[in-house]
Coordinates of C-alpha atoms and ligand atoms in Angstrom, one line a residue:
X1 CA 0.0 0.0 0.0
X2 CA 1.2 3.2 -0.8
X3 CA 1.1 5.6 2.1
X4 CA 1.0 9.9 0.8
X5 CA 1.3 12.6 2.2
X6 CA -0.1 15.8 1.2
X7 CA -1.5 14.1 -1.9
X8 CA -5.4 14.5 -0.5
X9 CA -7.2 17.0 1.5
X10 CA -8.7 14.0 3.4
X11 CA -10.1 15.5 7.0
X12 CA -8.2 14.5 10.1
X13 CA -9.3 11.1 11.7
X14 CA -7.1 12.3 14.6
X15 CA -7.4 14.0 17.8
X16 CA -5.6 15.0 21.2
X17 CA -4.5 11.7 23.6
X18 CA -6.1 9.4 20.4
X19 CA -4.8 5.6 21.2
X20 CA -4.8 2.5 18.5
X21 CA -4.4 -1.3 18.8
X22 CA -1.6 -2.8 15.5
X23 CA -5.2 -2.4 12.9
X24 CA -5.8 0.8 13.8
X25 CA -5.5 4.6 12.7
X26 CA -1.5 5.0 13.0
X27 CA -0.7 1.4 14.2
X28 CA -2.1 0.2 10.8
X29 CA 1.1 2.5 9.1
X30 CA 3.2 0.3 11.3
X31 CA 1.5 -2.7 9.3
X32 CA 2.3 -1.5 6.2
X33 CA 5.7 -0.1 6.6
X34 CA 6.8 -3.4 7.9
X35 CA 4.8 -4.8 4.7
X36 CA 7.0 -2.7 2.7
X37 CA 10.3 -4.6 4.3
X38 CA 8.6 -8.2 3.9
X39 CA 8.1 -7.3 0.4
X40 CA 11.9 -6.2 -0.4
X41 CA 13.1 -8.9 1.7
X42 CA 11.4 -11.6 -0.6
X43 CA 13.1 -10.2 -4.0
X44 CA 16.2 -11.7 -5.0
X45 CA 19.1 -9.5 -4.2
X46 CA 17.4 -7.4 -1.5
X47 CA 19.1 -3.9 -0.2
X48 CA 17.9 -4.7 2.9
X49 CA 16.6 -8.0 5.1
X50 CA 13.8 -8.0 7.5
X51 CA 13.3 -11.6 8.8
X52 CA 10.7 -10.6 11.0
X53 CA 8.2 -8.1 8.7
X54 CA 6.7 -10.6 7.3
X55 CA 5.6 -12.9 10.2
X56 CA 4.9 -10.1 12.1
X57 CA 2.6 -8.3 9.3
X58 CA 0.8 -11.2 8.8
X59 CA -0.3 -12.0 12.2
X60 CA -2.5 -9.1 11.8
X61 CA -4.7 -11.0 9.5
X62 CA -5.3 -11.9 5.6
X63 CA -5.2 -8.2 4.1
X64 CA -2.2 -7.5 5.6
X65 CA -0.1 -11.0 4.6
X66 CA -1.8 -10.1 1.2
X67 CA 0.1 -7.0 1.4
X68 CA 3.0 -8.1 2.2
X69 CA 2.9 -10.8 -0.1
X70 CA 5.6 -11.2 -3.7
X71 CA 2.1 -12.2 -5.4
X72 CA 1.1 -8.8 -6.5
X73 CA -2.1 -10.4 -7.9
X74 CA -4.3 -8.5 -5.6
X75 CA -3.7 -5.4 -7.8
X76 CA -5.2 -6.9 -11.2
X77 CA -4.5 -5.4 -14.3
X78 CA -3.6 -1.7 -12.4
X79 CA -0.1 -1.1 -13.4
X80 CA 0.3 2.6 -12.4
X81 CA -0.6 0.7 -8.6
X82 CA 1.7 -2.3 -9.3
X83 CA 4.5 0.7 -10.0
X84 CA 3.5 2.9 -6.9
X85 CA 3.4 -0.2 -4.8
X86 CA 7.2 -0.6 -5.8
X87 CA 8.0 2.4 -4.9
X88 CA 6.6 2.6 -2.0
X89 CA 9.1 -1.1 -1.1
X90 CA 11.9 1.3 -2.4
X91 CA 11.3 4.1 -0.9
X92 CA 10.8 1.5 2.8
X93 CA 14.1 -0.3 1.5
X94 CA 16.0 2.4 0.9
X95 CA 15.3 4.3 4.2
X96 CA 15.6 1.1 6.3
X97 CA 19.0 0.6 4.9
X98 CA 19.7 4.3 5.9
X99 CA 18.9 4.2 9.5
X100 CA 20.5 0.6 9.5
X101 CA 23.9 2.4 8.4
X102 CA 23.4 4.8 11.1
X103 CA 23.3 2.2 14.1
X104 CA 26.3 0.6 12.5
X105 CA 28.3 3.3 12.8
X106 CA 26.8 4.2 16.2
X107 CA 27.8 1.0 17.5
X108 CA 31.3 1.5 15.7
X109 CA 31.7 5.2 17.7
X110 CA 31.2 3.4 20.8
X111 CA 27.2 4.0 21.5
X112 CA 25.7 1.2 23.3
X113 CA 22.5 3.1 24.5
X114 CA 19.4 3.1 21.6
X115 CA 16.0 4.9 21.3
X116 CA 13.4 3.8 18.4
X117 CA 11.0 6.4 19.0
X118 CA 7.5 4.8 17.8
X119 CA 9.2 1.4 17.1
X120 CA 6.0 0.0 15.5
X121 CA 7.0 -2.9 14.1
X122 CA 11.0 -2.1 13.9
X123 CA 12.8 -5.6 14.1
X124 CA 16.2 -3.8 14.8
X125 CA 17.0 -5.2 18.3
X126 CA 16.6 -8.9 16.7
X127 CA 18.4 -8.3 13.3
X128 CA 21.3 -6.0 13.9
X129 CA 24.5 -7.2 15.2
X130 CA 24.6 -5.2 18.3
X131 CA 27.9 -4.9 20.4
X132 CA 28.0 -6.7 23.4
X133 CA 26.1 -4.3 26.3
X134 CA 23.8 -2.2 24.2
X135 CA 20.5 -1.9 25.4
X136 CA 17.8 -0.9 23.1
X137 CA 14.9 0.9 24.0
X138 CA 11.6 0.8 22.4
X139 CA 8.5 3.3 22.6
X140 CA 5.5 3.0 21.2
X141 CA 1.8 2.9 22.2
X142 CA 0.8 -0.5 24.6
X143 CA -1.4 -2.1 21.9
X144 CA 1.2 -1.9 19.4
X145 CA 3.8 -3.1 21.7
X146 CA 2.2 -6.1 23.0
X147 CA 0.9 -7.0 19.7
X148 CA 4.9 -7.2 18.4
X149 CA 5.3 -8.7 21.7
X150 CA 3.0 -11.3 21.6
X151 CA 3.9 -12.6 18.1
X152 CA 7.7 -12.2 18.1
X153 CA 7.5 -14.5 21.1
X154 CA 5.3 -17.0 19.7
X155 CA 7.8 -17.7 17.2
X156 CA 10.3 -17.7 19.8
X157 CA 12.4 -15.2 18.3
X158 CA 15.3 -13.9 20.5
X159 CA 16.6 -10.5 20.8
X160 CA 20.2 -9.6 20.2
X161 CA 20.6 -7.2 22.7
X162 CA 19.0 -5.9 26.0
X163 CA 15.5 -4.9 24.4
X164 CA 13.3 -3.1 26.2
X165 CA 9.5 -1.5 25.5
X166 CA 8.8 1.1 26.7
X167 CA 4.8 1.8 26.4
X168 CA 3.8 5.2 26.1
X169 CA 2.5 8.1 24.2
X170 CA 4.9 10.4 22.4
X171 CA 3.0 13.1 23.0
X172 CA 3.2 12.8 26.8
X173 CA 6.0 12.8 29.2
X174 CA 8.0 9.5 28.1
X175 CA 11.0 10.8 29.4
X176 CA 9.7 9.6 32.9
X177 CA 8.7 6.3 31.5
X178 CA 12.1 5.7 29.0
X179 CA 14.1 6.8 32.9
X180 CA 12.3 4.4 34.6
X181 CA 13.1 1.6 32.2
X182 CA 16.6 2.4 33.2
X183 CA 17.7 5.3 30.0
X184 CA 20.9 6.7 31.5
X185 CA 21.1 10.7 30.6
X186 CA 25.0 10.4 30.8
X187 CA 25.6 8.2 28.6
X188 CA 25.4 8.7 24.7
X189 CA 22.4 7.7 22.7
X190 CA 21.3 7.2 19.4
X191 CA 18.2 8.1 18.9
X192 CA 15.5 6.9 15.9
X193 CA 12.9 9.0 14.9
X194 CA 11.4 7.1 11.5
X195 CA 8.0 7.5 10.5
X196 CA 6.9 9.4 13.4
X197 CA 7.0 13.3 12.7
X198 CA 3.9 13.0 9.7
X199 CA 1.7 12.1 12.7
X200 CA 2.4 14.3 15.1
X201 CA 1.3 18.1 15.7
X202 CA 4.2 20.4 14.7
X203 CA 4.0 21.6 18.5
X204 CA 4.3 17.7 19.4
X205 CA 7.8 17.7 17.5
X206 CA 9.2 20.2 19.0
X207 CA 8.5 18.9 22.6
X208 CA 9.8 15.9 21.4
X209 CA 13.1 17.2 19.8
X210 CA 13.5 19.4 22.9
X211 CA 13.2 16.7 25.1
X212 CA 15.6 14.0 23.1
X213 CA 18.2 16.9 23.8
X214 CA 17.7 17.4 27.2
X215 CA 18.2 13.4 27.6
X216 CA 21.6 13.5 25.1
X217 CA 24.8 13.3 26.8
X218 CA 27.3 14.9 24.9
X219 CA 28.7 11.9 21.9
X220 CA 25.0 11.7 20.9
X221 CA 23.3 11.1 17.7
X222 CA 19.7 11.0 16.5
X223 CA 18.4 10.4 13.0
X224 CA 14.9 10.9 11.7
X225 CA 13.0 10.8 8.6
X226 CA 11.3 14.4 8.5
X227 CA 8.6 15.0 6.1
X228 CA 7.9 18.7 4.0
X229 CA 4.3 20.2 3.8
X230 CA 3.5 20.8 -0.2
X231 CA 0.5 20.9 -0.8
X232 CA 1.2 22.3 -4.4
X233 CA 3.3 19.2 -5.6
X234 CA 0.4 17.4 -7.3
X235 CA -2.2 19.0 -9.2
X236 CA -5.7 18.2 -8.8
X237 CA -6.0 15.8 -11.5
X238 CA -3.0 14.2 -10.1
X239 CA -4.9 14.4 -6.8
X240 CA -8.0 12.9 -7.8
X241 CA -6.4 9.8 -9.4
X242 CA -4.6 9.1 -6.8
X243 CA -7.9 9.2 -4.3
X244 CA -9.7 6.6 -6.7
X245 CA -6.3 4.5 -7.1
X246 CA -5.9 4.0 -3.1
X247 CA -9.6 3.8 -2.6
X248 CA -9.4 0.7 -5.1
X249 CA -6.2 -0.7 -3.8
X250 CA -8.1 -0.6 -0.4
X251 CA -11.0 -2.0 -1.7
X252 CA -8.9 -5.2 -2.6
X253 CA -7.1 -5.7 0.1
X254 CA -10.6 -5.5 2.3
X255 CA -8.9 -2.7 4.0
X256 CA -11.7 0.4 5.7
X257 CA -8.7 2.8 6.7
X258 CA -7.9 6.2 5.6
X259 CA -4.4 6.4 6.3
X260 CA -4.2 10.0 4.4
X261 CA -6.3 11.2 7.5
X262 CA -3.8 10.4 10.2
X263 CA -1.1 13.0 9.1
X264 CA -0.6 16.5 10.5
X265 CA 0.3 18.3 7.3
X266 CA 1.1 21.5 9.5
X267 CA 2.3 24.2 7.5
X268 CA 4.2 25.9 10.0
X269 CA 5.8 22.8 11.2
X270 CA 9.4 23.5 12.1
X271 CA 12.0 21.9 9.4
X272 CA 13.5 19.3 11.0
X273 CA 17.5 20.0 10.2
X274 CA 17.0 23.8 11.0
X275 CA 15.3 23.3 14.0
X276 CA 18.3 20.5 15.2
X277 CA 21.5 23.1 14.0
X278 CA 20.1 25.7 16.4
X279 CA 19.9 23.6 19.2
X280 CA 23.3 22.6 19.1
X281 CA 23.2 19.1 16.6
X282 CA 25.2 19.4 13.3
X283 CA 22.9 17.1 11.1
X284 CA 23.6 15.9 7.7
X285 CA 20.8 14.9 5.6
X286 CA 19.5 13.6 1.8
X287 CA 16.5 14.0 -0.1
X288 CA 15.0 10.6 0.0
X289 CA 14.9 10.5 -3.8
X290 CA 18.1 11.5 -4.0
X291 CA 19.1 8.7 -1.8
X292 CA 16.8 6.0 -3.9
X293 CA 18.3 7.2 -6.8
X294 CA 22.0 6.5 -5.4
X295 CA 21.3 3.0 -4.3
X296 CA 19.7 2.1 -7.4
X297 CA 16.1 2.3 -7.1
X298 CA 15.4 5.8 -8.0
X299 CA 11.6 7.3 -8.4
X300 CA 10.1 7.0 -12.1
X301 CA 10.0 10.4 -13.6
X302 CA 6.2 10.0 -14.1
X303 CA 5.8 9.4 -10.2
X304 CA 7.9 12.4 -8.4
X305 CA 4.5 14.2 -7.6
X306 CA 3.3 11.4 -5.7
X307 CA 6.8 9.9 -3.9
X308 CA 6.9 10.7 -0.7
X309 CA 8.2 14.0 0.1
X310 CA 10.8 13.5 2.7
X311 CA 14.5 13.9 3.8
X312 CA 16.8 11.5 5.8
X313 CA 18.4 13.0 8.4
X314 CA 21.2 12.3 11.0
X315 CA 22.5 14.6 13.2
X316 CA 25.1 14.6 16.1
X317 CA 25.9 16.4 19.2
X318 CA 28.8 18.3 20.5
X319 CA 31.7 16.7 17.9
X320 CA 30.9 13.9 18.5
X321 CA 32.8 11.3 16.2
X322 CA 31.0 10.4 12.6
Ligands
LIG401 N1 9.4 3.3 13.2 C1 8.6 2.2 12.8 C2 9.1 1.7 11.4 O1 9.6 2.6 10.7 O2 8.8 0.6 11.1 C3 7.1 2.4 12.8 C4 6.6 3.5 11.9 S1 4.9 3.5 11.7 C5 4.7 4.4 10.2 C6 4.4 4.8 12.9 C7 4.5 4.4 14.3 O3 4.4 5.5 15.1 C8 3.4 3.4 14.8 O4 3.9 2.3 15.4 C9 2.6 4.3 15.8 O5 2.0 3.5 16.8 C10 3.7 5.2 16.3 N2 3.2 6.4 16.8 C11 2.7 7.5 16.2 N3 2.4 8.5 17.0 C12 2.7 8.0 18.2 C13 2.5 8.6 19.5 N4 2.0 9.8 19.7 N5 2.9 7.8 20.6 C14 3.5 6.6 20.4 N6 3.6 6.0 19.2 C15 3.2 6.7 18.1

Protein backbone atom coordinates (compact mmCIF):
# COMPACT_ATOMS: atom_id res chain seq x y z
CA UNK A 1 0.00 0.00 0.00
CA UNK A 2 1.22 3.22 -0.77
CA UNK A 3 1.06 5.63 2.08
CA UNK A 4 0.97 9.86 0.78
CA UNK A 5 1.31 12.62 2.24
CA UNK A 6 -0.10 15.78 1.20
CA UNK A 7 -1.49 14.14 -1.86
CA UNK A 8 -5.36 14.49 -0.52
CA UNK A 9 -7.25 16.98 1.50
CA UNK A 10 -8.73 13.98 3.39
CA UNK A 11 -10.11 15.50 6.98
CA UNK A 12 -8.24 14.46 10.11
CA UNK A 13 -9.26 11.09 11.73
CA UNK A 14 -7.07 12.31 14.63
CA UNK A 15 -7.44 14.03 17.81
CA UNK A 16 -5.64 14.96 21.16
CA UNK A 17 -4.53 11.70 23.59
CA UNK A 18 -6.08 9.41 20.40
CA UNK A 19 -4.80 5.60 21.22
CA UNK A 20 -4.79 2.53 18.45
CA UNK A 21 -4.44 -1.34 18.76
CA UNK A 22 -1.60 -2.84 15.50
CA UNK A 23 -5.17 -2.35 12.89
CA UNK A 24 -5.82 0.77 13.77
CA UNK A 25 -5.52 4.58 12.74
CA UNK A 26 -1.53 5.02 13.02
CA UNK A 27 -0.67 1.44 14.18
CA UNK A 28 -2.09 0.16 10.85
CA UNK A 29 1.05 2.48 9.10
CA UNK A 30 3.23 0.27 11.31
CA UNK A 31 1.50 -2.66 9.32
CA UNK A 32 2.28 -1.46 6.22
CA UNK A 33 5.68 -0.10 6.61
CA UNK A 34 6.84 -3.38 7.87
CA UNK A 35 4.76 -4.76 4.70
CA UNK A 36 7.01 -2.74 2.67
CA UNK A 37 10.26 -4.63 4.26
CA UNK A 38 8.58 -8.24 3.93
CA UNK A 39 8.10 -7.32 0.42
CA UNK A 40 11.89 -6.16 -0.41
CA UNK A 41 13.07 -8.92 1.74
CA UNK A 42 11.40 -11.63 -0.62
CA UNK A 43 13.08 -10.19 -4.03
CA UNK A 44 16.19 -11.74 -5.00
CA UNK A 45 19.08 -9.55 -4.21
CA UNK A 46 17.38 -7.38 -1.52
CA UNK A 47 19.07 -3.93 -0.19
CA UNK A 48 17.94 -4.66 2.91
CA UNK A 49 16.60 -7.99 5.08
CA UNK A 50 13.83 -7.96 7.49
CA UNK A 51 13.32 -11.57 8.82
CA UNK A 52 10.67 -10.58 11.04
CA UNK A 53 8.24 -8.11 8.66
CA UNK A 54 6.66 -10.65 7.28
CA UNK A 55 5.63 -12.94 10.16
CA UNK A 56 4.91 -10.10 12.06
CA UNK A 57 2.59 -8.30 9.33
CA UNK A 58 0.84 -11.20 8.83
CA UNK A 59 -0.35 -12.00 12.24
CA UNK A 60 -2.53 -9.14 11.80
CA UNK A 61 -4.67 -10.99 9.51
CA UNK A 62 -5.28 -11.95 5.60
CA UNK A 63 -5.23 -8.20 4.15
CA UNK A 64 -2.16 -7.51 5.59
CA UNK A 65 -0.07 -10.96 4.62
CA UNK A 66 -1.80 -10.06 1.19
CA UNK A 67 0.12 -7.01 1.41
CA UNK A 68 3.04 -8.07 2.25
CA UNK A 69 2.93 -10.78 -0.07
CA UNK A 70 5.57 -11.22 -3.73
CA UNK A 71 2.09 -12.20 -5.41
CA UNK A 72 1.06 -8.85 -6.54
CA UNK A 73 -2.11 -10.35 -7.91
CA UNK A 74 -4.28 -8.54 -5.58
CA UNK A 75 -3.68 -5.43 -7.83
CA UNK A 76 -5.21 -6.87 -11.24
CA UNK A 77 -4.46 -5.36 -14.30
CA UNK A 78 -3.64 -1.67 -12.44
CA UNK A 79 -0.08 -1.13 -13.41
CA UNK A 80 0.28 2.59 -12.39
CA UNK A 81 -0.64 0.71 -8.64
CA UNK A 82 1.69 -2.27 -9.32
CA UNK A 83 4.46 0.73 -10.05
CA UNK A 84 3.54 2.89 -6.95
CA UNK A 85 3.44 -0.19 -4.82
CA UNK A 86 7.17 -0.64 -5.83
CA UNK A 87 8.03 2.40 -4.92
CA UNK A 88 6.58 2.59 -2.04
CA UNK A 89 9.10 -1.14 -1.09
CA UNK A 90 11.89 1.28 -2.41
CA UNK A 91 11.32 4.13 -0.89
CA UNK A 92 10.76 1.52 2.76
CA UNK A 93 14.15 -0.34 1.53
CA UNK A 94 15.96 2.42 0.92
CA UNK A 95 15.29 4.29 4.23
CA UNK A 96 15.58 1.05 6.32
CA UNK A 97 19.00 0.59 4.88
CA UNK A 98 19.68 4.35 5.86
CA UNK A 99 18.88 4.19 9.48
CA UNK A 100 20.48 0.60 9.53
CA UNK A 101 23.86 2.44 8.45
CA UNK A 102 23.38 4.83 11.11
CA UNK A 103 23.32 2.21 14.06
CA UNK A 104 26.32 0.61 12.45
CA UNK A 105 28.32 3.34 12.85
CA UNK A 106 26.85 4.23 16.23
CA UNK A 107 27.78 1.03 17.53
CA UNK A 108 31.27 1.48 15.66
CA UNK A 109 31.69 5.18 17.69
CA UNK A 110 31.19 3.44 20.77
CA UNK A 111 27.24 4.04 21.50
CA UNK A 112 25.74 1.19 23.33
CA UNK A 113 22.47 3.12 24.46
CA UNK A 114 19.43 3.05 21.60
CA UNK A 115 16.04 4.94 21.33
CA UNK A 116 13.43 3.82 18.37
CA UNK A 117 11.01 6.37 18.96
CA UNK A 118 7.49 4.80 17.76
CA UNK A 119 9.19 1.39 17.14
CA UNK A 120 6.02 0.02 15.48
CA UNK A 121 7.03 -2.92 14.07
CA UNK A 122 10.99 -2.13 13.92
CA UNK A 123 12.77 -5.61 14.14
CA UNK A 124 16.24 -3.84 14.83
CA UNK A 125 16.97 -5.21 18.26
CA UNK A 126 16.57 -8.93 16.73
CA UNK A 127 18.38 -8.27 13.29
CA UNK A 128 21.28 -6.00 13.89
CA UNK A 129 24.47 -7.22 15.25
CA UNK A 130 24.61 -5.18 18.30
CA UNK A 131 27.85 -4.94 20.41
CA UNK A 132 27.97 -6.69 23.37
CA UNK A 133 26.15 -4.32 26.31
CA UNK A 134 23.75 -2.22 24.22
CA UNK A 135 20.45 -1.86 25.41
CA UNK A 136 17.80 -0.89 23.10
CA UNK A 137 14.85 0.85 24.04
CA UNK A 138 11.63 0.81 22.36
CA UNK A 139 8.52 3.34 22.60
CA UNK A 140 5.47 3.01 21.21
CA UNK A 141 1.77 2.90 22.21
CA UNK A 142 0.78 -0.53 24.57
CA UNK A 143 -1.36 -2.15 21.89
CA UNK A 144 1.21 -1.89 19.35
CA UNK A 145 3.79 -3.14 21.72
CA UNK A 146 2.16 -6.06 22.98
CA UNK A 147 0.90 -6.99 19.66
CA UNK A 148 4.94 -7.18 18.43
CA UNK A 149 5.34 -8.65 21.70
CA UNK A 150 2.97 -11.30 21.56
CA UNK A 151 3.91 -12.64 18.07
CA UNK A 152 7.68 -12.18 18.08
CA UNK A 153 7.46 -14.50 21.06
CA UNK A 154 5.29 -17.05 19.66
CA UNK A 155 7.85 -17.65 17.16
CA UNK A 156 10.32 -17.73 19.77
CA UNK A 157 12.38 -15.15 18.33
CA UNK A 158 15.35 -13.88 20.45
CA UNK A 159 16.60 -10.46 20.80
CA UNK A 160 20.20 -9.58 20.17
CA UNK A 161 20.62 -7.22 22.69
CA UNK A 162 19.02 -5.86 26.00
CA UNK A 163 15.50 -4.93 24.40
CA UNK A 164 13.25 -3.13 26.16
CA UNK A 165 9.55 -1.52 25.55
CA UNK A 166 8.78 1.06 26.71
CA UNK A 167 4.77 1.78 26.42
CA UNK A 168 3.83 5.19 26.15
CA UNK A 169 2.45 8.08 24.15
CA UNK A 170 4.92 10.40 22.38
CA UNK A 171 2.99 13.11 22.95
CA UNK A 172 3.21 12.84 26.78
CA UNK A 173 6.00 12.77 29.15
CA UNK A 174 8.04 9.47 28.10
CA UNK A 175 11.02 10.83 29.36
CA UNK A 176 9.70 9.61 32.93
CA UNK A 177 8.67 6.29 31.48
CA UNK A 178 12.09 5.74 29.00
CA UNK A 179 14.10 6.84 32.89
CA UNK A 180 12.32 4.36 34.58
CA UNK A 181 13.10 1.63 32.20
CA UNK A 182 16.55 2.41 33.22
CA UNK A 183 17.74 5.26 30.02
CA UNK A 184 20.86 6.69 31.45
CA UNK A 185 21.07 10.67 30.64
CA UNK A 186 24.97 10.44 30.78
CA UNK A 187 25.59 8.18 28.58
CA UNK A 188 25.41 8.68 24.67
CA UNK A 189 22.45 7.71 22.66
CA UNK A 190 21.34 7.24 19.40
CA UNK A 191 18.18 8.05 18.90
CA UNK A 192 15.46 6.92 15.91
CA UNK A 193 12.88 8.98 14.88
CA UNK A 194 11.44 7.12 11.48
CA UNK A 195 7.98 7.49 10.46
CA UNK A 196 6.90 9.39 13.36
CA UNK A 197 7.03 13.29 12.70
CA UNK A 198 3.95 13.02 9.73
CA UNK A 199 1.70 12.15 12.70
CA UNK A 200 2.39 14.27 15.12
CA UNK A 201 1.34 18.12 15.68
CA UNK A 202 4.19 20.43 14.66
CA UNK A 203 4.02 21.62 18.54
CA UNK A 204 4.35 17.74 19.36
CA UNK A 205 7.76 17.69 17.50
CA UNK A 206 9.17 20.25 18.99
CA UNK A 207 8.53 18.91 22.59
CA UNK A 208 9.78 15.94 21.44
CA UNK A 209 13.11 17.16 19.79
CA UNK A 210 13.51 19.39 22.91
CA UNK A 211 13.21 16.74 25.09
CA UNK A 212 15.64 14.03 23.12
CA UNK A 213 18.15 16.95 23.75
CA UNK A 214 17.75 17.39 27.21
CA UNK A 215 18.21 13.43 27.64
CA UNK A 216 21.60 13.55 25.06
CA UNK A 217 24.84 13.28 26.84
CA UNK A 218 27.29 14.89 24.87
CA UNK A 219 28.66 11.94 21.94
CA UNK A 220 25.01 11.70 20.94
CA UNK A 221 23.33 11.15 17.67
CA UNK A 222 19.75 10.96 16.50
CA UNK A 223 18.39 10.39 13.01
CA UNK A 224 14.91 10.90 11.68
CA UNK A 225 13.01 10.83 8.59
CA UNK A 226 11.31 14.44 8.46
CA UNK A 227 8.60 15.01 6.06
CA UNK A 228 7.92 18.69 3.96
CA UNK A 229 4.25 20.23 3.84
CA UNK A 230 3.48 20.81 -0.24
CA UNK A 231 0.48 20.89 -0.81
CA UNK A 232 1.18 22.29 -4.40
CA UNK A 233 3.29 19.20 -5.55
CA UNK A 234 0.40 17.43 -7.26
CA UNK A 235 -2.20 19.00 -9.23
CA UNK A 236 -5.72 18.22 -8.76
CA UNK A 237 -5.99 15.75 -11.49
CA UNK A 238 -3.00 14.15 -10.14
CA UNK A 239 -4.91 14.44 -6.76
CA UNK A 240 -7.98 12.86 -7.84
CA UNK A 241 -6.45 9.83 -9.42
CA UNK A 242 -4.62 9.10 -6.81
CA UNK A 243 -7.93 9.24 -4.29
CA UNK A 244 -9.69 6.60 -6.70
CA UNK A 245 -6.34 4.51 -7.09
CA UNK A 246 -5.93 3.97 -3.11
CA UNK A 247 -9.64 3.77 -2.61
CA UNK A 248 -9.43 0.67 -5.08
CA UNK A 249 -6.21 -0.66 -3.77
CA UNK A 250 -8.09 -0.58 -0.38
CA UNK A 251 -11.02 -1.98 -1.65
CA UNK A 252 -8.91 -5.17 -2.60
CA UNK A 253 -7.10 -5.74 0.10
CA UNK A 254 -10.60 -5.51 2.29
CA UNK A 255 -8.91 -2.68 4.00
CA UNK A 256 -11.67 0.44 5.67
CA UNK A 257 -8.69 2.78 6.71
CA UNK A 258 -7.87 6.22 5.64
CA UNK A 259 -4.41 6.39 6.28
CA UNK A 260 -4.17 9.97 4.35
CA UNK A 261 -6.26 11.21 7.49
CA UNK A 262 -3.85 10.38 10.20
CA UNK A 263 -1.13 12.98 9.11
CA UNK A 264 -0.59 16.53 10.52
CA UNK A 265 0.31 18.34 7.34
CA UNK A 266 1.07 21.46 9.47
CA UNK A 267 2.33 24.21 7.51
CA UNK A 268 4.21 25.95 10.00
CA UNK A 269 5.79 22.77 11.19
CA UNK A 270 9.43 23.52 12.10
CA UNK A 271 11.97 21.94 9.36
CA UNK A 272 13.54 19.33 11.02
CA UNK A 273 17.52 20.00 10.23
CA UNK A 274 17.02 23.83 11.00
CA UNK A 275 15.25 23.31 14.04
CA UNK A 276 18.27 20.47 15.21
CA UNK A 277 21.53 23.09 13.98
CA UNK A 278 20.06 25.66 16.38
CA UNK A 279 19.91 23.56 19.18
CA UNK A 280 23.32 22.57 19.15
CA UNK A 281 23.17 19.07 16.63
CA UNK A 282 25.25 19.37 13.26
CA UNK A 283 22.89 17.11 11.08
CA UNK A 284 23.64 15.88 7.70
CA UNK A 285 20.84 14.88 5.63
CA UNK A 286 19.47 13.55 1.78
CA UNK A 287 16.49 13.96 -0.15
CA UNK A 288 15.02 10.65 0.02
CA UNK A 289 14.91 10.47 -3.76
CA UNK A 290 18.06 11.51 -3.97
CA UNK A 291 19.08 8.74 -1.83
CA UNK A 292 16.80 6.05 -3.86
CA UNK A 293 18.34 7.24 -6.81
CA UNK A 294 21.98 6.51 -5.43
CA UNK A 295 21.30 3.04 -4.27
CA UNK A 296 19.68 2.09 -7.38
CA UNK A 297 16.11 2.34 -7.06
CA UNK A 298 15.37 5.76 -8.00
CA UNK A 299 11.58 7.28 -8.42
CA UNK A 300 10.12 6.96 -12.09
CA UNK A 301 9.98 10.39 -13.60
CA UNK A 302 6.16 10.03 -14.08
CA UNK A 303 5.83 9.36 -10.23
CA UNK A 304 7.91 12.44 -8.42
CA UNK A 305 4.55 14.22 -7.64
CA UNK A 306 3.32 11.43 -5.74
CA UNK A 307 6.75 9.92 -3.90
CA UNK A 308 6.91 10.66 -0.72
CA UNK A 309 8.25 14.02 0.11
CA UNK A 310 10.77 13.52 2.68
CA UNK A 311 14.50 13.90 3.78
CA UNK A 312 16.76 11.51 5.75
CA UNK A 313 18.43 13.00 8.40
CA UNK A 314 21.24 12.30 10.96
CA UNK A 315 22.49 14.57 13.22
CA UNK A 316 25.09 14.57 16.10
CA UNK A 317 25.92 16.37 19.17
CA UNK A 318 28.76 18.28 20.49
CA UNK A 319 31.67 16.74 17.89
CA UNK A 320 30.93 13.88 18.49
CA UNK A 321 32.82 11.34 16.16
CA UNK A 322 30.96 10.39 12.65
N1 LIG B 1 9.36 3.33 13.19
C1 LIG B 1 8.62 2.17 12.77
C2 LIG B 1 9.06 1.73 11.40
O1 LIG B 1 9.62 2.55 10.65
O2 LIG B 1 8.83 0.58 11.05
C3 LIG B 1 7.11 2.41 12.78
C4 LIG B 1 6.65 3.51 11.88
S1 LIG B 1 4.88 3.54 11.71
C5 LIG B 1 4.74 4.37 10.16
C6 LIG B 1 4.39 4.80 12.85
C7 LIG B 1 4.48 4.35 14.32
O3 LIG B 1 4.41 5.51 15.13
C8 LIG B 1 3.36 3.43 14.77
O4 LIG B 1 3.90 2.28 15.37
C9 LIG B 1 2.61 4.27 15.79
O5 LIG B 1 2.01 3.52 16.81
C10 LIG B 1 3.71 5.19 16.29
N2 LIG B 1 3.23 6.44 16.84
C11 LIG B 1 2.73 7.49 16.16
N3 LIG B 1 2.37 8.47 17.00
C12 LIG B 1 2.67 8.03 18.25
C13 LIG B 1 2.51 8.57 19.54
N4 LIG B 1 1.96 9.78 19.72
N5 LIG B 1 2.92 7.84 20.59
C14 LIG B 1 3.46 6.61 20.43
N6 LIG B 1 3.62 6.03 19.22
C15 LIG B 1 3.23 6.73 18.14
Amino acid sequence: MVMMFDVTEAASARSEGDSWDITESVGATALGVAAERALETSQPDPLIRDEYAFLLVSAAGPPWTQLASSDLSWLGDDETARRMHLMSRDYQAVRTHYFDRYFAAAARAGIRQIVLLAAGLDSRAYRLDWPAGTVVYELDQPRVLDFKNRTLQAHGAVAKADRRTVAVDLRDDWPAALRHAGFDSAAPTAWLAEGLLCYLPADAQDRLFERITALSAPGSRLAVEAFHHDPQRATERRRAEWRDRTARMKAALDLNLDFEALTYDDPDRADAGEWLAAHGWHPDSVPGTEEMARLGRPVPADLLDVAVPSTLLRAHLNGASR
